[in-house]
Tab-separated table of C-alpha atoms and ligand atoms in Angstrom:
chain	number	residue	atom	x	y	z
M	1	UNK	CA	13.230	15.224	10.970
M	2	UNK	CA	13.281	17.514	8.087
M	3	UNK	CA	10.379	19.367	6.392
M	4	UNK	CA	9.251	18.678	2.909
M	5	UNK	CA	9.717	22.151	1.819
M	6	UNK	CA	13.470	21.698	2.169
M	7	UNK	CA	13.808	18.369	0.754
M	8	UNK	CA	12.543	19.079	-2.994
M	9	UNK	CA	14.915	17.393	-4.960
M	10	UNK	CA	16.962	19.817	-6.855
M	11	UNK	CA	15.986	20.138	-10.707
M	12	UNK	CA	19.336	20.912	-11.828
M	13	UNK	CA	22.071	19.170	-9.519
M	14	UNK	CA	25.474	19.721	-10.724
M	15	UNK	CA	26.814	16.808	-12.461
M	16	UNK	CA	29.087	15.005	-9.653
M	17	UNK	CA	30.342	11.751	-8.887
M	18	UNK	CA	28.280	9.509	-6.792
M	19	UNK	CA	30.448	8.482	-3.682
M	20	UNK	CA	30.343	5.747	-1.236
M	21	UNK	CA	32.463	4.266	1.099
M	22	UNK	CA	35.468	3.201	-1.059
M	23	UNK	CA	34.386	3.845	-4.170
M	24	UNK	CA	32.968	6.496	-6.798
M	25	UNK	CA	30.692	6.410	-9.891
M	26	UNK	CA	31.473	9.425	-12.289
M	27	UNK	CA	29.148	10.900	-14.325
M	28	UNK	CA	28.392	8.837	-17.664
M	29	UNK	CA	29.520	5.889	-15.570
M	30	UNK	CA	27.793	2.727	-14.276
M	31	UNK	CA	29.307	0.288	-11.816
M	32	UNK	CA	28.344	-2.964	-10.634
M	33	UNK	CA	29.164	-3.120	-6.768
M	34	UNK	CA	29.107	-5.883	-4.295
M	35	UNK	CA	29.113	-3.949	-1.112
M	36	UNK	CA	30.265	-5.656	2.325
M	37	UNK	CA	27.711	-4.959	4.924
M	38	UNK	CA	28.216	-7.845	7.376
M	39	UNK	CA	30.145	-11.520	7.926
M	40	UNK	CA	29.025	-14.692	8.051
M	41	UNK	CA	29.646	-17.498	10.463
M	42	UNK	CA	32.683	-18.427	8.256
M	43	UNK	CA	33.949	-14.877	8.282
M	44	UNK	CA	33.060	-14.534	4.475
M	45	UNK	CA	31.454	-11.229	3.660
M	46	UNK	CA	27.840	-10.653	3.454
M	47	UNK	CA	27.683	-8.371	0.283
M	48	UNK	CA	24.705	-6.809	-1.338
M	49	UNK	CA	24.529	-6.139	-5.288
M	50	UNK	CA	24.235	-2.508	-6.066
M	51	UNK	CA	24.370	-0.734	-9.351
M	52	UNK	CA	25.016	2.776	-9.684
M	53	UNK	CA	23.834	4.452	-12.933
M	54	UNK	CA	25.375	7.752	-12.980
M	55	UNK	CA	23.594	9.772	-16.045
M	56	UNK	CA	25.630	12.052	-18.315
M	57	UNK	CA	23.168	14.925	-17.449
M	58	UNK	CA	22.658	16.438	-13.994
M	59	UNK	CA	19.710	15.699	-12.276
M	60	UNK	CA	18.362	13.884	-9.041
M	61	UNK	CA	19.431	10.975	-7.269
M	62	UNK	CA	16.862	8.289	-6.877
M	63	UNK	CA	16.989	4.626	-5.221
M	64	UNK	CA	15.391	1.788	-6.168
M	65	UNK	CA	15.507	-0.944	-3.408
M	66	UNK	CA	13.803	-4.667	-3.276
M	67	UNK	CA	13.720	-7.764	-0.948
M	68	UNK	CA	14.544	-5.864	2.239
M	69	UNK	CA	12.230	-9.053	2.991
M	70	UNK	CA	14.415	-11.965	1.451
M	71	UNK	CA	11.210	-13.770	0.055
M	72	UNK	CA	9.545	-10.844	-1.783
M	73	UNK	CA	10.744	-11.553	-5.400
M	74	UNK	CA	8.780	-9.042	-7.546
M	75	UNK	CA	10.506	-5.810	-6.875
M	76	UNK	CA	14.010	-7.640	-7.605
M	77	UNK	CA	13.147	-7.937	-11.045
M	78	UNK	CA	11.883	-4.346	-11.520
M	79	UNK	CA	15.071	-3.102	-10.211
M	80	UNK	CA	17.386	-5.486	-12.263
M	81	UNK	CA	15.426	-4.431	-15.340
M	82	UNK	CA	15.599	-0.595	-14.634
M	83	UNK	CA	19.400	-1.131	-13.888
M	84	UNK	CA	20.616	-3.551	-16.762
M	85	UNK	CA	17.524	-3.297	-19.502
M	86	UNK	CA	16.926	0.143	-19.819
M	87	UNK	CA	18.731	3.042	-21.996
M	88	UNK	CA	20.610	5.312	-19.670
M	89	UNK	CA	21.924	7.608	-22.599
M	90	UNK	CA	19.005	9.857	-21.535
M	91	UNK	CA	19.239	9.737	-17.913
M	92	UNK	CA	19.322	13.225	-16.090
M	93	UNK	CA	20.746	12.295	-12.455
M	94	UNK	CA	21.428	9.113	-10.872
M	95	UNK	CA	19.901	5.829	-10.211
M	96	UNK	CA	20.985	3.694	-7.163
M	97	UNK	CA	19.586	0.164	-7.640
M	98	UNK	CA	19.489	-2.113	-4.938
M	99	UNK	CA	17.846	-5.226	-5.959
M	100	UNK	CA	18.475	-7.580	-2.844
M	101	UNK	CA	19.050	-5.859	0.292
M	102	UNK	CA	18.306	-8.709	2.807
M	103	UNK	CA	20.935	-11.119	1.257
M	104	UNK	CA	20.796	-13.827	4.120
M	105	UNK	CA	16.999	-13.663	3.906
M	106	UNK	CA	17.435	-14.303	0.311
M	107	UNK	CA	19.634	-16.975	0.444
M	108	UNK	CA	17.327	-18.769	2.771
M	109	UNK	CA	14.185	-17.753	0.903
M	110	UNK	CA	12.696	-16.251	4.152
M	111	UNK	CA	11.187	-12.675	4.946
M	112	UNK	CA	13.499	-12.294	7.982
M	113	UNK	CA	17.405	-12.186	8.372
M	114	UNK	CA	17.709	-15.536	9.569
M	115	UNK	CA	19.723	-14.390	12.638
M	116	UNK	CA	17.248	-14.305	15.415
M	117	UNK	CA	14.454	-13.606	12.843
M	118	UNK	CA	15.383	-9.987	12.999
M	119	UNK	CA	13.107	-7.737	10.526
M	120	UNK	CA	15.568	-5.880	8.336
M	121	UNK	CA	12.607	-3.379	7.423
M	122	UNK	CA	12.248	-2.376	11.040
M	123	UNK	CA	16.006	-1.767	11.680
M	124	UNK	CA	16.516	1.343	9.785
M	125	UNK	CA	18.148	3.719	9.836
M	126	UNK	CA	20.652	1.333	11.696
M	127	UNK	CA	23.402	2.179	13.968
M	128	UNK	CA	26.927	0.994	14.252
M	129	UNK	CA	27.634	-0.948	17.109
M	130	UNK	CA	24.199	-2.093	17.528
M	131	UNK	CA	22.489	-5.429	16.537
M	132	UNK	CA	23.608	-7.250	13.440
M	133	UNK	CA	20.334	-5.974	11.648
M	134	UNK	CA	21.047	-2.422	12.546
M	135	UNK	CA	24.707	-2.514	11.658
M	136	UNK	CA	23.448	-4.010	8.103
M	137	UNK	CA	20.899	-1.624	7.853
M	138	UNK	CA	23.220	1.297	8.925
M	139	UNK	CA	25.729	0.172	5.972
M	140	UNK	CA	23.000	0.143	3.510
M	141	UNK	CA	21.407	3.580	4.673
M	142	UNK	CA	24.688	5.700	5.171
M	143	UNK	CA	26.318	4.428	1.981
M	144	UNK	CA	23.524	3.969	-0.590
M	145	UNK	CA	20.210	5.935	0.875
M	146	UNK	CA	21.886	9.151	2.345
M	147	UNK	CA	23.099	10.210	-0.893
M	148	UNK	CA	19.762	10.025	-2.633
M	149	UNK	CA	16.900	12.715	-3.218
M	150	UNK	CA	13.928	10.236	-3.395
M	151	UNK	CA	13.398	6.428	-3.035
M	152	UNK	CA	11.205	3.886	-4.223
M	153	UNK	CA	11.005	0.115	-1.918
M	154	UNK	CA	9.548	-2.470	-3.595
M	155	UNK	CA	7.818	-5.208	-1.600
M	156	UNK	CA	4.980	-8.151	-1.827
M	157	UNK	CA	2.513	-9.287	0.396
M	158	UNK	CA	3.708	-11.549	3.749
M	159	UNK	CA	3.686	-15.179	2.270
M	160	UNK	CA	0.519	-16.905	1.966
M	161	UNK	CA	-1.351	-13.655	0.911
M	162	UNK	CA	-1.121	-11.422	-2.191
M	163	UNK	CA	-1.704	-7.814	-2.415
M	164	UNK	CA	-2.885	-5.508	-5.764
M	165	UNK	CA	-0.367	-3.063	-6.841
M	166	UNK	CA	-0.359	-0.201	-4.518
M	167	UNK	CA	1.724	2.687	-3.118
M	168	UNK	CA	2.096	3.517	0.719
M	169	UNK	CA	3.211	6.877	1.181
M	170	UNK	CA	3.499	9.441	3.878
M	171	UNK	CA	1.113	11.806	1.763
M	172	UNK	CA	1.055	14.980	4.396
M	173	UNK	CA	4.830	15.707	2.943
M	174	UNK	CA	4.057	17.301	-0.267
M	175	UNK	CA	7.268	15.746	-1.992
M	176	UNK	CA	6.259	12.102	-0.987
M	177	UNK	CA	2.634	12.895	-2.179
M	178	UNK	CA	3.983	14.005	-5.601
M	179	UNK	CA	5.964	10.890	-5.745
M	180	UNK	CA	3.226	8.803	-4.634
M	181	UNK	CA	0.867	10.151	-7.505
M	182	UNK	CA	3.738	10.045	-10.057
M	183	UNK	CA	4.141	6.224	-9.558
M	184	UNK	CA	0.667	6.026	-11.210
M	185	UNK	CA	-0.856	3.244	-8.999
M	186	UNK	CA	-4.922	3.132	-8.630
M	187	UNK	CA	-4.489	2.781	-4.602
M	188	UNK	CA	-2.431	4.716	-2.614
M	189	UNK	CA	-2.721	4.057	1.481
M	190	UNK	CA	-1.824	7.177	3.134
M	191	UNK	CA	0.399	7.107	6.549
M	192	UNK	CA	3.842	7.351	7.882
M	193	UNK	CA	4.556	3.564	8.391
M	194	UNK	CA	5.899	1.674	11.093
M	195	UNK	CA	9.131	3.017	12.682
M	196	UNK	CA	12.351	1.398	11.157
M	197	UNK	CA	10.973	0.816	8.016
M	198	UNK	CA	13.091	2.169	5.049
M	199	UNK	CA	10.346	4.415	3.673
M	200	UNK	CA	9.569	6.250	7.056
M	201	UNK	CA	13.137	6.505	8.236
M	202	UNK	CA	14.250	7.601	4.607
M	203	UNK	CA	11.664	10.021	4.348
M	204	UNK	CA	12.422	11.498	8.050
M	205	UNK	CA	16.039	11.974	7.027
M	206	UNK	CA	14.906	14.201	3.935
M	207	UNK	CA	14.890	11.579	1.022
M	208	UNK	CA	10.954	11.190	0.369
M	209	UNK	CA	10.418	7.686	-0.246
M	210	UNK	CA	7.344	5.501	-0.882
M	211	UNK	CA	6.664	1.627	-0.630
M	212	UNK	CA	5.523	-0.200	-3.460
M	213	UNK	CA	3.121	-3.482	-2.674
M	214	UNK	CA	2.928	-5.774	-5.561
M	215	UNK	CA	1.519	-9.401	-5.468
M	216	UNK	CA	2.545	-12.173	-3.596
M	217	UNK	CA	6.009	-13.736	-2.218
M	218	UNK	CA	8.053	-16.391	-3.792
M	219	UNK	CA	7.308	-15.520	-7.431
M	220	UNK	CA	7.815	-13.201	-10.505
M	221	UNK	CA	4.652	-11.939	-11.573
M	222	UNK	CA	4.999	-10.427	-15.226
M	223	UNK	CA	2.041	-8.215	-15.111
M	224	UNK	CA	2.556	-6.754	-11.878
M	225	UNK	CA	6.519	-6.270	-12.839
M	226	UNK	CA	5.224	-4.444	-16.142
M	227	UNK	CA	3.077	-2.062	-14.221
M	228	UNK	CA	5.591	-1.225	-11.532
M	229	UNK	CA	7.968	-0.522	-14.559
M	230	UNK	CA	5.538	1.919	-15.662
M	231	UNK	CA	5.427	3.491	-12.342
M	232	UNK	CA	9.107	3.858	-12.081
M	233	UNK	CA	9.269	5.270	-15.804
M	234	UNK	CA	6.289	7.873	-14.753
M	235	UNK	CA	8.382	9.002	-11.658
M	236	UNK	CA	11.533	9.464	-13.672
M	237	UNK	CA	9.420	11.614	-15.947
M	238	UNK	CA	7.937	13.688	-13.249
M	239	UNK	CA	11.089	14.555	-11.587
M	240	UNK	CA	13.383	15.194	-14.849
M	241	UNK	CA	15.409	12.228	-14.675
M	242	UNK	CA	13.690	11.089	-18.234
M	243	UNK	CA	12.826	14.478	-19.953
M	244	UNK	CA	11.479	13.009	-23.058
M	245	UNK	CA	8.890	10.757	-21.347
M	246	UNK	CA	5.719	11.960	-19.761
M	247	UNK	CA	3.973	11.080	-16.511
M	248	UNK	CA	1.525	8.245	-16.612
M	249	UNK	CA	-2.244	8.523	-15.364
M	250	UNK	CA	-3.491	5.404	-14.298
M	251	UNK	CA	-7.149	5.762	-15.188
M	252	UNK	CA	-8.283	6.046	-11.787
M	253	UNK	CA	-7.089	6.559	-8.356
M	254	UNK	CA	-8.141	6.719	-4.856
M	255	UNK	CA	-6.107	7.737	-1.759
M	256	UNK	CA	-7.098	5.836	1.347
M	257	UNK	CA	-6.405	7.560	4.430
M	258	UNK	CA	-7.297	7.486	8.381
M	259	UNK	CA	-10.864	8.781	7.303
M	260	UNK	CA	-11.599	6.209	5.060
M	261	UNK	CA	-13.280	2.953	5.519
M	262	UNK	CA	-10.453	0.246	5.554
M	263	UNK	CA	-10.315	-3.326	7.045
M	264	UNK	CA	-8.785	-6.509	7.567
M	265	UNK	CA	-11.301	-8.846	7.592
M	266	UNK	CA	-10.283	-11.705	9.898
M	267	UNK	CA	-11.597	-15.326	10.198
M	268	UNK	CA	-13.719	-15.955	13.255
M	269	UNK	CA	-13.563	-19.776	12.807
M	270	UNK	CA	-10.649	-22.288	12.112
M	271	UNK	CA	-11.004	-24.038	8.880
M	272	UNK	CA	-10.436	-24.319	5.344
M	273	UNK	CA	-11.405	-21.055	3.073
M	274	UNK	CA	-13.396	-21.057	-0.248
M	275	UNK	CA	-12.141	-17.616	-1.235
M	276	UNK	CA	-14.905	-16.056	-3.972
M	277	UNK	CA	-13.214	-12.992	-4.800
M	278	UNK	CA	-9.819	-11.862	-5.621
M	279	UNK	CA	-7.268	-9.318	-5.458
M	280	UNK	CA	-8.188	-5.948	-7.201
M	281	UNK	CA	-12.062	-7.231	-7.409
M	282	UNK	CA	-14.878	-4.687	-6.372
M	283	UNK	CA	-17.181	-6.388	-3.849
M	284	UNK	CA	-20.632	-4.844	-2.771
M	285	UNK	CA	-21.784	-4.591	0.704
M	286	UNK	CA	-23.258	-7.856	1.777
M	287	UNK	CA	-21.487	-9.902	-0.921
M	288	UNK	CA	-20.039	-13.167	-0.023
M	289	UNK	CA	-16.185	-12.608	-0.053
M	290	UNK	CA	-15.759	-16.452	1.031
M	291	UNK	CA	-16.856	-19.280	3.217
M	292	UNK	CA	-14.941	-21.215	6.077
M	293	UNK	CA	-15.809	-24.895	6.271
M	294	UNK	CA	-14.514	-27.974	8.391
M	295	UNK	CA	-13.028	-31.059	6.746
M	296	UNK	CA	-16.333	-32.658	6.415
M	297	UNK	CA	-18.107	-29.520	4.512
M	298	UNK	CA	-20.915	-29.928	7.313
M	299	UNK	CA	-23.593	-27.653	6.374
M	300	UNK	CA	-24.208	-26.439	9.673
M	301	UNK	CA	-20.691	-25.242	10.277
M	302	UNK	CA	-20.366	-23.339	7.201
M	303	UNK	CA	-19.223	-19.860	7.861
M	304	UNK	CA	-20.171	-17.147	5.462
M	305	UNK	CA	-17.819	-14.020	5.278
M	306	UNK	CA	-19.758	-10.794	3.635
M	307	UNK	CA	-18.265	-7.301	2.758
M	308	UNK	CA	-19.073	-4.778	5.593
M	309	UNK	CA	-19.125	-2.087	3.025
M	310	UNK	CA	-19.045	-1.828	-0.684
M	311	UNK	CA	-15.211	-1.513	-1.752
M	312	UNK	CA	-11.756	-2.948	-3.359
M	313	UNK	CA	-9.750	-6.115	-2.281
M	314	UNK	CA	-6.347	-4.810	-1.950
M	315	UNK	CA	-5.084	-7.672	-0.428
M	316	UNK	CA	-6.097	-11.314	-0.068
M	317	UNK	CA	-5.259	-14.922	1.567
M	318	UNK	CA	-3.674	-17.246	-0.849
M	319	UNK	CA	-3.080	-20.144	1.616
M	320	UNK	CA	-6.765	-21.354	2.065
M	321	UNK	CA	-6.507	-22.331	5.768
M	322	UNK	CA	-6.931	-20.166	8.748
M	323	UNK	CA	-7.157	-20.183	12.873
M	324	UNK	CA	-9.642	-17.985	14.500
M	325	UNK	CA	-8.060	-14.308	14.017
M	326	UNK	CA	-6.164	-15.069	10.760
M	327	UNK	CA	-6.542	-12.156	8.212
M	328	UNK	CA	-8.822	-12.930	5.156
M	329	UNK	CA	-8.591	-9.869	2.944
M	330	UNK	CA	-7.756	-6.304	3.233
M	331	UNK	CA	-10.732	-4.138	2.111
M	332	UNK	CA	-11.017	-0.439	1.401
M	333	UNK	CA	-13.910	1.642	0.796
M	334	UNK	CA	-14.297	3.825	-2.185
M	335	UNK	CA	-15.951	7.204	-2.713
M	336	UNK	CA	-18.916	7.083	-4.992
M	337	UNK	CA	-16.726	9.257	-7.695
M	338	UNK	CA	-13.864	6.635	-7.391
M	339	UNK	CA	-16.279	4.108	-7.950
M	340	UNK	CA	-17.707	5.435	-10.918
M	341	UNK	CA	-14.601	6.245	-12.471
M	342	UNK	CA	-13.173	2.902	-11.628
M	343	UNK	CA	-16.152	1.114	-13.372
M	344	UNK	CA	-16.053	3.478	-16.279
M	345	UNK	CA	-12.382	2.843	-16.935
M	346	UNK	CA	-12.676	-1.009	-16.483
M	347	UNK	CA	-15.652	-1.195	-18.788
M	348	UNK	CA	-14.416	1.105	-21.724
M	349	UNK	CA	-12.041	-1.052	-22.384
M	350	UNK	CA	-11.066	-4.635	-23.064
M	351	UNK	CA	-10.580	-4.777	-19.205
M	352	UNK	CA	-14.363	-5.453	-18.280
M	353	UNK	CA	-13.381	-8.899	-17.614
M	354	UNK	CA	-10.912	-7.305	-14.760
M	355	UNK	CA	-13.852	-6.347	-12.853
M	356	UNK	CA	-14.642	-9.967	-12.357
M	357	UNK	CA	-10.910	-11.450	-12.230
M	358	UNK	CA	-8.872	-9.066	-10.505
M	359	UNK	CA	-5.398	-7.687	-11.363
M	360	UNK	CA	-3.482	-10.573	-12.459
Q	401	LIG	ZN1	8.085	-6.470	2.740
């Protein structure tokens, strides 16, 4: 485990080739690579797509990764657009773009590796000679993560739920906090993250990394993708990869840490959910978030779920059926200052309606 003070990315690294096992990408060059990380039941290679863009000018090396969970698609489009649609003639440094890490899960359109339902995003940094998931993680980590100075790992909510765009980051480390703020999301949820996640293990290996959560599985959500692209551009500006652009300010920001009010509200009854409020919306304490009813909509059996405190809905159920104990929504409290800033920002522009409609 390294301290952040020693892992600040160099502002002026020497212009040098990006190397991985079996290949190199020289300054001023880009390469589309299909890199074998495992083998199928048929003995064919399982190959992940990787695009390495090595700029003409020296600077930090940044990875952008997506689909560690195979059905989380929004990040794939973010990474592809950065890799293939952006002008890289101005790039100071190197981009390592990994749009689909969990190839077996992606092919099956499932969250986990279909092999024994292993979670690739609990298998980092991986290990040689270990399980199939850890071997794959090890191939990705040693070849394409360890050579980097910083990282952005894109996710969505689990199937059946949705998230407003937010960042998860270990903000106790200074470079991670700087990266999280540079991404320019309204909400940052602080914490080191579970063991085996790419962001935690990369950060502990001296590569400050954040997770970006955005929207729902199985979809491309254009507005969220565009917001994430703004975040990437802002990060590249902050760390000197794009020197002509500037860091983006999201209008308001809250960092939610252990001391802040936050909760996953859970259903206390099974039934069908009528969700009244959506992702990215503000709710007042005592306001009805949803009702849960049985198939007959019998009045005496209606369960009403109210907000326990005034806050922002960061994540919410999409599939409107629950067993008792299933999550309904992820609510985070906001400080009075943040609340004021949020309301001001949302009411000054055309976005007055956003306050009611959420962020999509
Ligand atoms: Zn995920």
